[in-house]
Coordinates of C-alpha atoms and ligand atoms in Angstrom, one line a residue:
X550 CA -37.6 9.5 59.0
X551 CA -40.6 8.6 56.6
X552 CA -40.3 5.2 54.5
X553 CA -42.3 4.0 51.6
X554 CA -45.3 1.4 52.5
X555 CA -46.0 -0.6 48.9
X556 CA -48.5 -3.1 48.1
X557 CA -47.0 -4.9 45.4
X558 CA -49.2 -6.9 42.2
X559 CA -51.0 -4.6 40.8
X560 CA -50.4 -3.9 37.3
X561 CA -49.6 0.1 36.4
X562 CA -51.8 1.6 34.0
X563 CA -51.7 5.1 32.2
X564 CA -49.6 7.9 31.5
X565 CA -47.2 10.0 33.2
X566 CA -45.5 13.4 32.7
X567 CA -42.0 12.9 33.3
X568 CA -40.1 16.2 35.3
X569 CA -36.8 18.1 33.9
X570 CA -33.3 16.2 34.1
X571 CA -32.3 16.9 37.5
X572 CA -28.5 15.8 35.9
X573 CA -28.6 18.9 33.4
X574 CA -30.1 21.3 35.5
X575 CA -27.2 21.2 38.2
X576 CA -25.0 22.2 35.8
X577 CA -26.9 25.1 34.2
X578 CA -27.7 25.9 37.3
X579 CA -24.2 26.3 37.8
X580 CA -23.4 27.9 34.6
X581 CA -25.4 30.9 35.8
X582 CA -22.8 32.4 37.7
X583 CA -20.7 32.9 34.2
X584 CA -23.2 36.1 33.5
X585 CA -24.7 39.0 35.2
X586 CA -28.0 39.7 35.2
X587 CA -30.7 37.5 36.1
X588 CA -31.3 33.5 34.2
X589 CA -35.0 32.1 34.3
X590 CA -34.8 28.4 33.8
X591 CA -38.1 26.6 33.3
X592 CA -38.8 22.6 33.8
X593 CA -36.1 22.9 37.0
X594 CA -37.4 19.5 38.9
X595 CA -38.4 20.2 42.7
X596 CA -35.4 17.8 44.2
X597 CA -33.6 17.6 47.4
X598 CA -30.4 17.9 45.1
X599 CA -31.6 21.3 42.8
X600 CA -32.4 22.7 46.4
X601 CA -28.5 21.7 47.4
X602 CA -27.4 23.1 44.1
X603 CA -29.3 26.5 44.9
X604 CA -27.5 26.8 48.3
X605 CA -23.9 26.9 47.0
X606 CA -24.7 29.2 44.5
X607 CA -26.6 31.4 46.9
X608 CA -23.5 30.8 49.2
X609 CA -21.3 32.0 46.5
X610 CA -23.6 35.3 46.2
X611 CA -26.5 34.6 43.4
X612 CA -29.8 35.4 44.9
X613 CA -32.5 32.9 43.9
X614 CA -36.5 32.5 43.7
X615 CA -37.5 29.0 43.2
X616 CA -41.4 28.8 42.1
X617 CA -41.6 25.1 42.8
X618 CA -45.2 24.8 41.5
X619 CA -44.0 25.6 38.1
X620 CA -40.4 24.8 38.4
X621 CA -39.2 28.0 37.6
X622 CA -36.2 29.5 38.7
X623 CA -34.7 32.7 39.0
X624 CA -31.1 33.0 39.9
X625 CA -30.1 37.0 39.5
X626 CA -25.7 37.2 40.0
X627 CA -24.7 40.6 40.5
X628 CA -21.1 40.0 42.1
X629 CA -19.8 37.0 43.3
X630 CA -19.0 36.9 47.0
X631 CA -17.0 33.7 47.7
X632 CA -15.1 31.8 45.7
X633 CA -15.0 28.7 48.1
X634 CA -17.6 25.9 49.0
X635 CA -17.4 24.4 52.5
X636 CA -17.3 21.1 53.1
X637 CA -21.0 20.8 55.0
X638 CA -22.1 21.7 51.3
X639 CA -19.9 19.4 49.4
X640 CA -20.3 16.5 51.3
X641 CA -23.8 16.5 50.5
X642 CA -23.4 16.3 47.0
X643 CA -20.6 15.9 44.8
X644 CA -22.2 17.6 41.8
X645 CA -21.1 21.1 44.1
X646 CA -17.7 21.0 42.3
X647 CA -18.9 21.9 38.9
X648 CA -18.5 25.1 40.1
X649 CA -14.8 25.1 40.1
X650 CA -15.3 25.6 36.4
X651 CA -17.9 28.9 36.5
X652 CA -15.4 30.5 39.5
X653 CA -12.2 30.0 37.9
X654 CA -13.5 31.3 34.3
X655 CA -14.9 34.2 36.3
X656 CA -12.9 35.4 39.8
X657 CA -9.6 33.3 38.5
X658 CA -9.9 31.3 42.2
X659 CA -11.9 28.9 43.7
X660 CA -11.3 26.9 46.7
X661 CA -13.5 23.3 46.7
X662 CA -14.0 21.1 49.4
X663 CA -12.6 17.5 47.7
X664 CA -15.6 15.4 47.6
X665 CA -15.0 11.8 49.7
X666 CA -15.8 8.3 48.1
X667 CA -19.6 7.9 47.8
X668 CA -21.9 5.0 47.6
X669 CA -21.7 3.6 44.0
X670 CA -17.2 3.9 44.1
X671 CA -14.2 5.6 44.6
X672 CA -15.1 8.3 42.6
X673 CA -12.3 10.5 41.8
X674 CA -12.1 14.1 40.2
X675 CA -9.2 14.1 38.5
X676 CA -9.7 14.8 35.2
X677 CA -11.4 17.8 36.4
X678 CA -8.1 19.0 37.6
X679 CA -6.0 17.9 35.0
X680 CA -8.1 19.4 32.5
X681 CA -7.7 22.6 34.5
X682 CA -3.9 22.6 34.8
X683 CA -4.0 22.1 30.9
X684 CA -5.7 25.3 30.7
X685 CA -3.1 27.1 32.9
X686 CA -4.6 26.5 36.5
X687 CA -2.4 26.0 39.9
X688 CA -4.0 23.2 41.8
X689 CA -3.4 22.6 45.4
X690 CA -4.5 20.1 47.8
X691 CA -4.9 21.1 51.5
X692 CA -6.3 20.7 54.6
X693 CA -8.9 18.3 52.0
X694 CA -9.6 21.3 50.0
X695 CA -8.7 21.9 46.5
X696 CA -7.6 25.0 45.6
X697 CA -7.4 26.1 41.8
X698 CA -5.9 29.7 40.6
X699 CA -5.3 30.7 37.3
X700 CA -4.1 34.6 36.7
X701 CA -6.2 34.0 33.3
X702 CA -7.2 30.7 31.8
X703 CA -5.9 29.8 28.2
X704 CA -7.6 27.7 25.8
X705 CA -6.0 24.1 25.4
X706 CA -5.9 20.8 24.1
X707 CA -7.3 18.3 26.6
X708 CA -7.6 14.3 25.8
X709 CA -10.0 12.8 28.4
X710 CA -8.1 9.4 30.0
X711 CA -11.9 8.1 30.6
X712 CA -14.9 9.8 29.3
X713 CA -16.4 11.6 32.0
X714 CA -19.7 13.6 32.1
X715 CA -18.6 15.3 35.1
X716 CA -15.2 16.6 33.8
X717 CA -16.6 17.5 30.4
X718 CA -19.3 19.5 31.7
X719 CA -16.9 21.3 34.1
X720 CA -13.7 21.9 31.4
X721 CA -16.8 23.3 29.1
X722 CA -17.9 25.9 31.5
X723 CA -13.9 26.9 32.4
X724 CA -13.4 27.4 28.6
X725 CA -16.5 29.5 27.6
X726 CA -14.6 32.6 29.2
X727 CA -10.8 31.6 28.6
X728 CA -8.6 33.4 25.9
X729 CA -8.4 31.3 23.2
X730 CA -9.5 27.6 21.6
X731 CA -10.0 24.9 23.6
X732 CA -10.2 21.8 22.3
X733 CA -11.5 18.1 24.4
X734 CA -11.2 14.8 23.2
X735 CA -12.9 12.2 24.8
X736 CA -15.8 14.0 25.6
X737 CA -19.2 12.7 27.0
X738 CA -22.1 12.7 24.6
X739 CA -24.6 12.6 27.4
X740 CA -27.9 14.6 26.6
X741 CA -27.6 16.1 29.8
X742 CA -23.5 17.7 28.6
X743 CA -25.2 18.5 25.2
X744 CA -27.9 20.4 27.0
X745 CA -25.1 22.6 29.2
X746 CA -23.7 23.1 26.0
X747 CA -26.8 24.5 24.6
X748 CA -27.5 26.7 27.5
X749 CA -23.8 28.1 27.2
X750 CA -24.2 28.9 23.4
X751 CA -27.5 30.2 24.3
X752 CA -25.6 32.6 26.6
X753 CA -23.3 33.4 23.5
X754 CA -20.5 30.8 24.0
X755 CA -19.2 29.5 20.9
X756 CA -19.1 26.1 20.9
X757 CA -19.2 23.3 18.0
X758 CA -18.9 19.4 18.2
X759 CA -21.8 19.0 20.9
X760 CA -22.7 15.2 21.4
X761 CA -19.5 14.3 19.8
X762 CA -16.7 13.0 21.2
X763 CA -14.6 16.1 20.3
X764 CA -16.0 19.8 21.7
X765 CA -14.2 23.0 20.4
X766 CA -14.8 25.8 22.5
X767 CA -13.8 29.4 21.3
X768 CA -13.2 31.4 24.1
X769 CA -15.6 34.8 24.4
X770 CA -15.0 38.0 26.1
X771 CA -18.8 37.8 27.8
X772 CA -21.9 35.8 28.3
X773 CA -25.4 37.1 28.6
X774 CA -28.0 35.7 31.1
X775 CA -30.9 34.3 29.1
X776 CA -34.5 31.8 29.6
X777 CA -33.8 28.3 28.9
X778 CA -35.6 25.1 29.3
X779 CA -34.0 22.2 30.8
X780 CA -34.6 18.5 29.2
X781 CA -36.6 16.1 30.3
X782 CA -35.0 13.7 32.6
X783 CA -34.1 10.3 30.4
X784 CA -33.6 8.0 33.6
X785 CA -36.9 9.1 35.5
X786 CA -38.5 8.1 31.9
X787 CA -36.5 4.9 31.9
X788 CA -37.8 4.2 35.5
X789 CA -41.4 4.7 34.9
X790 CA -41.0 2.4 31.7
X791 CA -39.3 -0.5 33.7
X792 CA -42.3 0.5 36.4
X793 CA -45.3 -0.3 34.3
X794 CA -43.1 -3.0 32.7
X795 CA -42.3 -5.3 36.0
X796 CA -46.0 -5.0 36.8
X797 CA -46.7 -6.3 33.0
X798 CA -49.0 -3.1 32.7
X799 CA -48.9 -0.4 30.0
X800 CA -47.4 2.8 31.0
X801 CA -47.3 5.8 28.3
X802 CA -44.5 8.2 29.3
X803 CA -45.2 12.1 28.1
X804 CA -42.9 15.0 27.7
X805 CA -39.7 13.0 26.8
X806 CA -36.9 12.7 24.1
X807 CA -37.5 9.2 22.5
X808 CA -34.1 9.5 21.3
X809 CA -32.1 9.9 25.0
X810 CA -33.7 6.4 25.7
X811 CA -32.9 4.4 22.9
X812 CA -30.6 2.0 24.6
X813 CA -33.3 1.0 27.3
X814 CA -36.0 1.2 24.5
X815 CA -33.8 -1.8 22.8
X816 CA -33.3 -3.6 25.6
X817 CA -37.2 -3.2 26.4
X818 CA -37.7 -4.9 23.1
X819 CA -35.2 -7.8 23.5
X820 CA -37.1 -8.8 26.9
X821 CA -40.2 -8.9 24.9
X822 CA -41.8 -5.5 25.5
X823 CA -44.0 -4.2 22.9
X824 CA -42.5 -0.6 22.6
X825 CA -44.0 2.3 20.8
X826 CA -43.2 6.1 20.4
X827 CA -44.0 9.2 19.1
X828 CA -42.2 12.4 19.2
X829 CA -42.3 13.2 22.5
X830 CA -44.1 10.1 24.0
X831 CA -43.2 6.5 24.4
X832 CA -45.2 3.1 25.8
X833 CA -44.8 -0.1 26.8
X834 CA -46.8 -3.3 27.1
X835 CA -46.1 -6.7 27.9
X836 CA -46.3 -9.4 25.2
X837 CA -46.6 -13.4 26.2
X838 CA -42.7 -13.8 25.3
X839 CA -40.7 -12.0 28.0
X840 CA -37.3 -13.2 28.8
X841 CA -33.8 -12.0 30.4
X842 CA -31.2 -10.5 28.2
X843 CA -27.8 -9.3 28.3
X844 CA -27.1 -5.3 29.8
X845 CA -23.9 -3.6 29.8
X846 CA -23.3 -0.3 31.5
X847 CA -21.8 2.0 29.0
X848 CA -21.2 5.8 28.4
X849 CA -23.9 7.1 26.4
X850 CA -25.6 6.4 23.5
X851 CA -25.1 3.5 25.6
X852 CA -26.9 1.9 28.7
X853 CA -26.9 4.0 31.2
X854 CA -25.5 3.0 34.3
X855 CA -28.4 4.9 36.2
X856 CA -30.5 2.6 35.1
X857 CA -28.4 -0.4 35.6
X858 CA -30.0 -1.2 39.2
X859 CA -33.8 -0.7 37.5
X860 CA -33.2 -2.9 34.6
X861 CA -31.8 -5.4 36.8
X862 CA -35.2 -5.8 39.0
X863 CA -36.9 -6.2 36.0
X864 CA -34.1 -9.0 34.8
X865 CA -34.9 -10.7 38.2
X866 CA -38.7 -11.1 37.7
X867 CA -38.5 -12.2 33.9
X868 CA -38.2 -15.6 32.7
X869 CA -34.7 -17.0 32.1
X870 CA -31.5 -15.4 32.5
X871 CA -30.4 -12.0 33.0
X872 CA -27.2 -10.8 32.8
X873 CA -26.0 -7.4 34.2
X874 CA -22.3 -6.0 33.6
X875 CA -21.4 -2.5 35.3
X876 CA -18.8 -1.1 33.4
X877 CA -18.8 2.7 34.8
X878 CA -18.7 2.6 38.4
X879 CA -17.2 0.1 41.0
X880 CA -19.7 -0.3 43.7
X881 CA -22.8 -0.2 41.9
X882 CA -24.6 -3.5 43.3
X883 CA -25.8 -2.4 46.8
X884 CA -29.1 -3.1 45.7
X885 CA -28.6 -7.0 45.2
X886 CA -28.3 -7.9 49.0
X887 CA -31.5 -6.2 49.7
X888 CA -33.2 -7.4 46.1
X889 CA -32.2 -11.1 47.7
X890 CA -34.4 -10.7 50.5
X891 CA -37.0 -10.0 48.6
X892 CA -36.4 -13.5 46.8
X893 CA -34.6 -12.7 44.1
X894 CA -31.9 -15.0 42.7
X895 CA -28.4 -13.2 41.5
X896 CA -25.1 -13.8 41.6
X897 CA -22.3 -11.2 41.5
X898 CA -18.8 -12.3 39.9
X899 CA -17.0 -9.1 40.3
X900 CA -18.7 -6.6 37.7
X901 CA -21.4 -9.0 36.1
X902 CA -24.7 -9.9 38.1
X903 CA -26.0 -13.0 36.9
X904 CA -30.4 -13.2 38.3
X905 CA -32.1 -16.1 37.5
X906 CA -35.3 -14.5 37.1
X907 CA -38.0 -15.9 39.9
X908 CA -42.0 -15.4 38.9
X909 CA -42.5 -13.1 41.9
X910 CA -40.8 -11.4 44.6
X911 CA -41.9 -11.4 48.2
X912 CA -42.5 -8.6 50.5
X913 CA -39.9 -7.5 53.2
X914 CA -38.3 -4.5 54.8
X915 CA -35.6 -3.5 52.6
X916 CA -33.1 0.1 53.1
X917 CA -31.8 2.2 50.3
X918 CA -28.6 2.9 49.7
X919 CA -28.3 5.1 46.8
X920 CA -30.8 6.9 44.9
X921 CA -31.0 4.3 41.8
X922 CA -30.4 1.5 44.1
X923 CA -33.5 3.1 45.9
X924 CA -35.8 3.3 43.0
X925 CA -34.7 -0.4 41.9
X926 CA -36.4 -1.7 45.7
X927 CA -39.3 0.6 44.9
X928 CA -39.8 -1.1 41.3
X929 CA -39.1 -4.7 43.1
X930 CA -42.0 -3.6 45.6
X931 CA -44.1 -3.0 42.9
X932 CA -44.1 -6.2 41.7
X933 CA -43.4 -8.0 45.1
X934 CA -46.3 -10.4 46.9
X935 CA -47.6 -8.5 49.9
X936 CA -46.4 -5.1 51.9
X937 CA -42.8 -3.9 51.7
X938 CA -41.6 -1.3 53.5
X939 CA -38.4 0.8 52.4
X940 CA -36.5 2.8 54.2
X941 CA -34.1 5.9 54.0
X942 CA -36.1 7.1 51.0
X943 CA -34.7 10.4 51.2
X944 CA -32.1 8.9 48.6
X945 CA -35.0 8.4 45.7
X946 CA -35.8 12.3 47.3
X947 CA -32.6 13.6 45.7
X948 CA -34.1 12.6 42.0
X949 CA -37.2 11.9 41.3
X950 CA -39.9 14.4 41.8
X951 CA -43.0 13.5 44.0
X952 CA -42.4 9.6 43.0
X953 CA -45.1 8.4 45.1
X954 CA -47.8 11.1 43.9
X955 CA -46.8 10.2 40.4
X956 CA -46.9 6.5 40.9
X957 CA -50.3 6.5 42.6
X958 CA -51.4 8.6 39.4
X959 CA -51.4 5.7 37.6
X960 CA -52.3 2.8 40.1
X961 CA -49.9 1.9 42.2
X962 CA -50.6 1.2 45.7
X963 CA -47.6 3.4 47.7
X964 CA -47.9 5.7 50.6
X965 CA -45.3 7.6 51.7
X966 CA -45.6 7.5 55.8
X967 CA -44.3 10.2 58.4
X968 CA -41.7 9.0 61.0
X969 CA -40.2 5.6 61.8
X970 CA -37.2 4.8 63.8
X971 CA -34.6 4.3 61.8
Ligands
LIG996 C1 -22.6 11.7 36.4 O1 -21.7 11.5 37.4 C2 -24.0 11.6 37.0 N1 -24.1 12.7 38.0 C3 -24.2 10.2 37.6 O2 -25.6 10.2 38.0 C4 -24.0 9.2 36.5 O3 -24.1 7.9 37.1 C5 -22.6 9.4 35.9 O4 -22.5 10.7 35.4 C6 -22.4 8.4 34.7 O5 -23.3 8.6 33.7 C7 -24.4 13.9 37.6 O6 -24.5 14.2 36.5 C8 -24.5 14.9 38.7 P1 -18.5 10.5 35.4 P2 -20.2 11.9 37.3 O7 -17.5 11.6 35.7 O8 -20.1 13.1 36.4 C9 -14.5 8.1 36.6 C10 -27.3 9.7 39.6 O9 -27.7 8.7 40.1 N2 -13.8 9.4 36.8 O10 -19.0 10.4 34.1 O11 -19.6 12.0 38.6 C11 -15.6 7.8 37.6 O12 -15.1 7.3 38.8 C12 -25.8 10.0 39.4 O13 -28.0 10.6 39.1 C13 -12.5 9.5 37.1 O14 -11.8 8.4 37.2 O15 -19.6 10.6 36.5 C14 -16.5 6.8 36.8 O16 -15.9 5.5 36.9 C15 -25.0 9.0 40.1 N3 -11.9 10.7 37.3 C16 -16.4 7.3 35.4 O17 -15.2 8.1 35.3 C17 -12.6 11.8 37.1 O18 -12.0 12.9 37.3 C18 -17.5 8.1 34.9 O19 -17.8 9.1 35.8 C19 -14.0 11.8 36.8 C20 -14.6 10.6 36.7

């Protein structure tokens, strides 16, 4: 398996294009399947979990061309075949049951392996499925599937119990197609829902309230496949910014929505980052007054919890104290043990992380555990005395596009090396 070989201390310099939002293309990719015809979406990152993502809807009968050099792709949906997803696909990524929504709008049936925990918590999908009941759907549970069936979905009124992106995204794509006016409270205001949500209307959905907390969804007869564009991806930015930031360089991020980042670009500030922006570009640079602050994880326009694990390496290397407090998912701190042997000095009391920031880090081989647990070793190699070597990297391969390529780009020391036992 290959592993990531950094020489940490050098400060990043420069700019770098940032790729499309691997969290909204999954489910536009997904959406596709509610039209006939053949979608083109451009700025589709070239990730292990798109190409995941491709397979179940190939499985499910769309034929796809991915032009990875341009990050185009294709997906042309004449008839659907199945209307189930295995569990070999599932397992592999949970975002595979955002097309419960898409198959039950369309073949009024789909059968969905029920994803296990996962890394970062417990995880569960039932809002999903209550939202579906609401909306006239049978749901069954067996044999670890999850069968919904609906003779015709209706529109309803659905109050979220906990604002999920997931389960809005999903409800969204079940109501573009349903008989009637749906209508979800709650909602997540995530640019990566409001971007579904623009692909949909795009198709001809009629929808109103996007990045609100309420989303009214009139119910169509048909959608239309169409080109779209996918965002940029807001917590690749983020990780870049905290890159150039733990080396105390000046990184200049290009091709990015100022806007999706403003939490991070306030808490950038706080810890005594010069930050400045443009319309689609933002940098950051070092002053002489960094310090720790206080982050807590929070739907957005809140921090976002995929960058809790970044912003928490940086915490650890800035002077003072830094305080952490996950608020979205359980299990989110696998990164601290292996930060810790790198020298870093935080305490965990339940949901807060408490680092007591340290000058530098040291060097030593360190694992991933999850893909923004993964990136946050990568960013404490960068700044760490000496060679670190990282391992199971394939989790940073699920989201973030040629990181090593684009962090050599602008001066850091990483090679990405073939083979290794373990
Ligand atoms: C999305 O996961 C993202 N994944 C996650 O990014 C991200 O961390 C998360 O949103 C929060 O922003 C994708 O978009 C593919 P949720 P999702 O439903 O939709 C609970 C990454 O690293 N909940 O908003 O699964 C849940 O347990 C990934 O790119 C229920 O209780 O997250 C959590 O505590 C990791 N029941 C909270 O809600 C449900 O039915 C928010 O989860 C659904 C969720």
């Amino acid at each position: 398996m290959d592993y990531y070989r950094i020489q940490g201390g050098t400060p990043l310099e420069g700019s770098v294009r940032i790729s499309g939002a691997k969290n909204a293309a999954l489910p536009i990719i997904v959406a596709s399947l509610l039209a006939d015809g053949e979608t083109v979406l451009e700025n589709v990152p070239n990730l292990m979990d798109i190409r995941t993502i491709i397979r179940v809807i190939e499985y499910l009968g769309a034929r796809t061309e991915f032009d990875t050099q341009r990050n185009l792709l294709r997906i042309r949906v004449e008839s659907l075949k199945n209307a189930e997803v295995p569990y070999e696909l599932v397992k592999t990524m949970r975002a595979s049951i955002y097309v419960m929504g898409p198959l039950l709008a369309r073949t009024g049936e789909s059968t969905v392996s029920l994803p296990g925990g996962c890394a970062i918590g417990e995880r569960p999908v039932d809002i999903h499925l209550s939202g579906f009941e609401a909306m006239g759907a049978r749901i069954d549970l067996e044999h670890g599937n999850i069968r919904a069936s609906a003779s015709s979905l209706s529109g309803a009124q659905f109050a979220m119990r906990k604002v999920s992106v997931g389960a809005t995204a999903n409800l969204m794509m079940a109501a573009v197609l349903a008989k009637g006016t749906t209508v979800l409270e709650n909602c997540a205001m995530e640019p990566d829902v409001v971007d579904l949500g623009s692909f949909l209307m795009k198709m001809g959905a009629r929808i109103s309230g996007l990045g609100t907390d309420r989303i009214e969804i009139e119910g169509v007869e048909k959608l239309s496949p169409v080109t779209y564009s996918v965002i940029p991806d807001r917590i690749e930015a983020g990780t870049f910014l905290i890159a150039g930031a733990i080396t105390r360089g000046k990184i200049t991020i290009n091709g990015v929505i100022p806007d999706h980042i403003a939490a991070l670009l306030g808490t950038l500030g706080e810890m005594g980052y010069r930050v400045e922006s443009g319309n689609d570009w933002v940098s950051v640079s070092p002053t002489n007054r960094i310090t720790g602050t206080i982050v807590r994880t929070h739907p957005f326009p809140g921090f976002p919890t995929d960058l809790q694990a970044p912003i928490m390496t940086l915490g650890s290397t800035s002077p003072g104290l830094h305080v952490v407090i996950e608020t979205i998912f359980e299990n989110r701190f696998t990164h601290v043990p292996e930060l810790r042997r790198m020298g870093a000095d935080i305490t965990i009391e339940g949901n807060v992380a408490i680092a007591r920031g340290v000058e530098s880090l040291s060097a030593a081989p360190v694992m991933m555990s999850d893909l923004r647990a993964g990136a946050a070793l990568v960013l404490a190699a960068l700044q760490a005395k000496g060679i670190t070597e990282i391992r199971r990297i394939y989790h940073c391969d699920r989201g973030y596009e040629d990181l090593d390529g684009k962090l050599r780009s602008i001066g850091a020391v990483i090679e990405r090396v073939s083979g290794g036992s373990f």
